[in-house]
């Protein structure tokens, strides 16, 4: 079956639409606290700088090289968070999505999914789990265990897991 293989360290790429920048900043802050490094596109990096989240700037695919697709292709990115809005942005992110899939980097297209992933990563680190979550039930149990620590913010009943032939993703 499909496994959810979340990294426990490494480089995280984040590029989000304007409406998601504040929430993405919290996701980035939590990832940094867990030991990850953040790279982001210009607008997202500027937003993170305003709230003190250390971020390296990386070019979008169409902005020249080196760019995020190059870094993904080189196997340097452990996780991707990318939200888009509008046909042009979706079209522009095609190369990013494709390379993330080819590189087997977990890819999240909503802030809710990214937040759930961070909770799962945090749970696996806190619980000392050396293995990835091999099914959705294990992930939901881990998220449930964090519910009280996060002030009841997440409940296993509040999310579902969608299947895809190649991978699983968290869907709010």
Tab-separated table of C-alpha atoms in Angstrom:
chain	number	residue	atom	x	y	z
A	1	UNK	CA	0.000	0.000	0.000
A	2	UNK	CA	0.881	3.653	-0.118
A	3	UNK	CA	3.033	5.164	2.608
A	4	UNK	CA	3.231	8.717	3.814
A	5	UNK	CA	6.951	9.393	4.079
A	6	UNK	CA	7.399	12.664	5.897
A	7	UNK	CA	10.944	13.913	6.348
A	8	UNK	CA	12.336	14.639	9.789
A	9	UNK	CA	14.859	17.210	8.539
A	10	UNK	CA	15.913	19.046	5.438
A	11	UNK	CA	14.919	21.839	3.118
A	12	UNK	CA	11.266	22.873	2.721
A	13	UNK	CA	10.060	24.912	-0.240
A	14	UNK	CA	7.081	27.192	0.419
A	15	UNK	CA	5.332	29.405	-2.124
A	16	UNK	CA	1.786	30.482	-1.385
A	17	UNK	CA	-0.905	32.811	-2.643
A	18	UNK	CA	-1.358	36.095	-0.774
A	19	UNK	CA	-4.407	34.888	1.161
A	20	UNK	CA	-2.323	32.050	2.678
A	21	UNK	CA	0.826	33.973	3.625
A	22	UNK	CA	-0.045	34.538	7.292
A	23	UNK	CA	-0.978	30.902	7.946
A	24	UNK	CA	1.997	29.700	5.880
A	25	UNK	CA	4.217	31.806	8.130
A	26	UNK	CA	3.059	29.787	11.117
A	27	UNK	CA	3.694	26.526	9.236
A	28	UNK	CA	7.195	27.768	8.344
A	29	UNK	CA	7.876	28.867	11.938
A	30	UNK	CA	6.908	25.411	13.237
A	31	UNK	CA	9.080	23.691	10.626
A	32	UNK	CA	12.076	25.847	11.614
A	33	UNK	CA	11.448	24.963	15.278
A	34	UNK	CA	11.573	21.288	14.238
A	35	UNK	CA	14.964	21.835	12.590
A	36	UNK	CA	14.011	22.353	8.941
A	37	UNK	CA	15.362	25.098	6.677
A	38	UNK	CA	12.977	27.127	4.508
A	39	UNK	CA	13.345	28.318	0.920
A	40	UNK	CA	10.631	30.433	-0.661
A	41	UNK	CA	9.790	32.552	-3.662
A	42	UNK	CA	10.086	36.346	-3.495
A	43	UNK	CA	6.648	37.273	-2.104
A	44	UNK	CA	6.499	34.418	0.386
A	45	UNK	CA	10.083	35.027	1.548
A	46	UNK	CA	9.296	38.718	2.121
A	47	UNK	CA	6.226	37.781	4.161
A	48	UNK	CA	8.286	35.362	6.287
A	49	UNK	CA	11.007	37.983	6.822
A	50	UNK	CA	8.394	40.328	8.333
A	51	UNK	CA	7.617	37.779	11.048
A	52	UNK	CA	11.221	36.715	11.630
A	53	UNK	CA	11.200	33.302	9.941
A	54	UNK	CA	14.652	32.658	8.433
A	55	UNK	CA	14.186	31.996	4.727
A	56	UNK	CA	16.415	31.664	1.674
A	57	UNK	CA	15.137	33.087	-1.609
A	58	UNK	CA	14.715	30.771	-4.622
A	59	UNK	CA	13.543	31.661	-8.123
A	60	UNK	CA	10.338	30.349	-9.652
A	61	UNK	CA	10.753	28.068	-12.666
A	62	UNK	CA	10.184	30.857	-15.193
A	63	UNK	CA	12.487	33.332	-13.378
A	64	UNK	CA	15.794	31.781	-14.460
A	65	UNK	CA	18.277	29.409	-12.898
A	66	UNK	CA	18.895	28.097	-10.350
A	67	UNK	CA	15.196	27.755	-9.578
A	68	UNK	CA	12.978	25.546	-7.465
A	69	UNK	CA	12.646	22.860	-10.147
A	70	UNK	CA	16.459	22.605	-10.349
A	71	UNK	CA	16.747	22.228	-6.571
A	72	UNK	CA	13.989	19.592	-6.531
A	73	UNK	CA	15.646	17.714	-9.409
A	74	UNK	CA	18.899	17.673	-7.413
A	75	UNK	CA	17.082	15.969	-4.524
A	76	UNK	CA	17.678	18.852	-2.125
A	77	UNK	CA	14.025	19.532	-1.192
A	78	UNK	CA	12.378	17.377	1.474
A	79	UNK	CA	8.864	18.888	1.392
A	80	UNK	CA	6.838	21.299	-0.772
A	81	UNK	CA	3.991	23.629	0.213
A	82	UNK	CA	2.491	25.438	-2.775
A	83	UNK	CA	-0.903	27.101	-2.958
A	84	UNK	CA	-2.059	28.772	-6.130
A	85	UNK	CA	-4.911	30.927	-7.302
A	86	UNK	CA	-6.007	31.494	-10.867
A	87	UNK	CA	-5.343	29.709	-14.132
A	88	UNK	CA	-1.966	31.344	-14.789
A	89	UNK	CA	-0.556	30.424	-11.370
A	90	UNK	CA	-1.788	26.854	-11.724
A	91	UNK	CA	-0.285	26.616	-15.201
A	92	UNK	CA	2.990	28.152	-13.990
A	93	UNK	CA	3.285	25.599	-11.170
A	94	UNK	CA	2.980	22.571	-13.496
A	95	UNK	CA	6.774	22.006	-13.680
A	96	UNK	CA	7.027	22.296	-9.898
A	97	UNK	CA	4.238	19.765	-9.300
A	98	UNK	CA	5.653	17.354	-11.845
A	99	UNK	CA	9.194	17.504	-10.463
A	100	UNK	CA	7.952	17.092	-6.881
A	101	UNK	CA	6.134	13.918	-7.957
A	102	UNK	CA	9.166	12.590	-9.865
A	103	UNK	CA	11.416	13.425	-6.897
A	104	UNK	CA	8.965	11.814	-4.428
A	105	UNK	CA	8.888	14.999	-2.333
A	106	UNK	CA	5.671	15.294	-0.300
A	107	UNK	CA	3.660	18.106	-1.897
A	108	UNK	CA	0.838	20.019	-0.195
A	109	UNK	CA	-1.530	22.359	-2.018
A	110	UNK	CA	-3.509	23.664	0.954
A	111	UNK	CA	-2.462	25.237	4.238
A	112	UNK	CA	-4.725	22.786	6.090
A	113	UNK	CA	-2.825	19.861	4.568
A	114	UNK	CA	0.549	21.474	5.316
A	115	UNK	CA	-0.510	22.108	8.920
A	116	UNK	CA	-1.587	18.472	9.280
A	117	UNK	CA	1.747	17.344	7.816
A	118	UNK	CA	3.668	19.472	10.313
A	119	UNK	CA	1.582	17.956	13.105
A	120	UNK	CA	2.424	14.474	11.835
A	121	UNK	CA	6.135	15.307	11.583
A	122	UNK	CA	6.065	16.802	15.075
A	123	UNK	CA	4.257	13.729	16.410
A	124	UNK	CA	6.741	11.348	14.821
A	125	UNK	CA	9.642	13.282	16.346
A	126	UNK	CA	7.998	13.654	19.784
A	127	UNK	CA	6.954	9.997	19.846
A	128	UNK	CA	10.415	8.900	18.679
A	129	UNK	CA	9.043	7.131	15.648
A	130	UNK	CA	11.792	6.206	13.221
A	131	UNK	CA	9.450	4.913	10.552
A	132	UNK	CA	7.080	6.774	8.227
A	133	UNK	CA	3.340	6.492	8.649
A	134	UNK	CA	2.365	3.437	6.616
A	135	UNK	CA	-1.336	4.137	6.561
A	136	UNK	CA	-3.843	6.860	7.159
A	137	UNK	CA	-4.956	5.412	10.513
A	138	UNK	CA	-1.455	5.767	11.985
A	139	UNK	CA	-1.328	9.379	10.860
A	140	UNK	CA	-4.741	10.129	12.356
A	141	UNK	CA	-3.731	8.549	15.671
A	142	UNK	CA	-0.585	10.708	15.740
A	143	UNK	CA	-2.622	13.825	15.006
A	144	UNK	CA	-5.092	12.864	17.702
A	145	UNK	CA	-2.248	12.555	20.191
A	146	UNK	CA	-1.256	16.138	19.458
A	147	UNK	CA	-4.759	17.534	19.873
A	148	UNK	CA	-4.384	18.418	23.549
A	149	UNK	CA	-0.845	19.741	23.065
A	150	UNK	CA	-2.123	22.076	20.337
A	151	UNK	CA	-5.083	23.252	22.387
A	152	UNK	CA	-7.658	21.154	20.564
A	153	UNK	CA	-6.797	22.703	17.207
A	154	UNK	CA	-6.893	19.371	15.356
A	155	UNK	CA	-9.106	16.373	15.702
A	156	UNK	CA	-8.726	13.119	13.739
A	157	UNK	CA	-12.396	13.412	12.848
A	158	UNK	CA	-11.825	16.813	11.236
A	159	UNK	CA	-9.793	15.548	8.285
A	160	UNK	CA	-10.018	12.771	5.764
A	161	UNK	CA	-7.337	11.057	3.741
A	162	UNK	CA	-7.647	10.954	-0.034
A	163	UNK	CA	-6.009	8.185	-2.025
A	164	UNK	CA	-4.139	8.540	-5.289
A	165	UNK	CA	-2.471	5.648	-7.128
A	166	UNK	CA	0.978	7.058	-6.312
A	167	UNK	CA	0.545	8.702	-2.924
A	168	UNK	CA	-1.794	9.822	-0.159
A	169	UNK	CA	-2.487	13.371	0.863
A	170	UNK	CA	-4.337	15.036	3.694
A	171	UNK	CA	-7.489	16.851	2.632
A	172	UNK	CA	-9.410	19.163	4.974
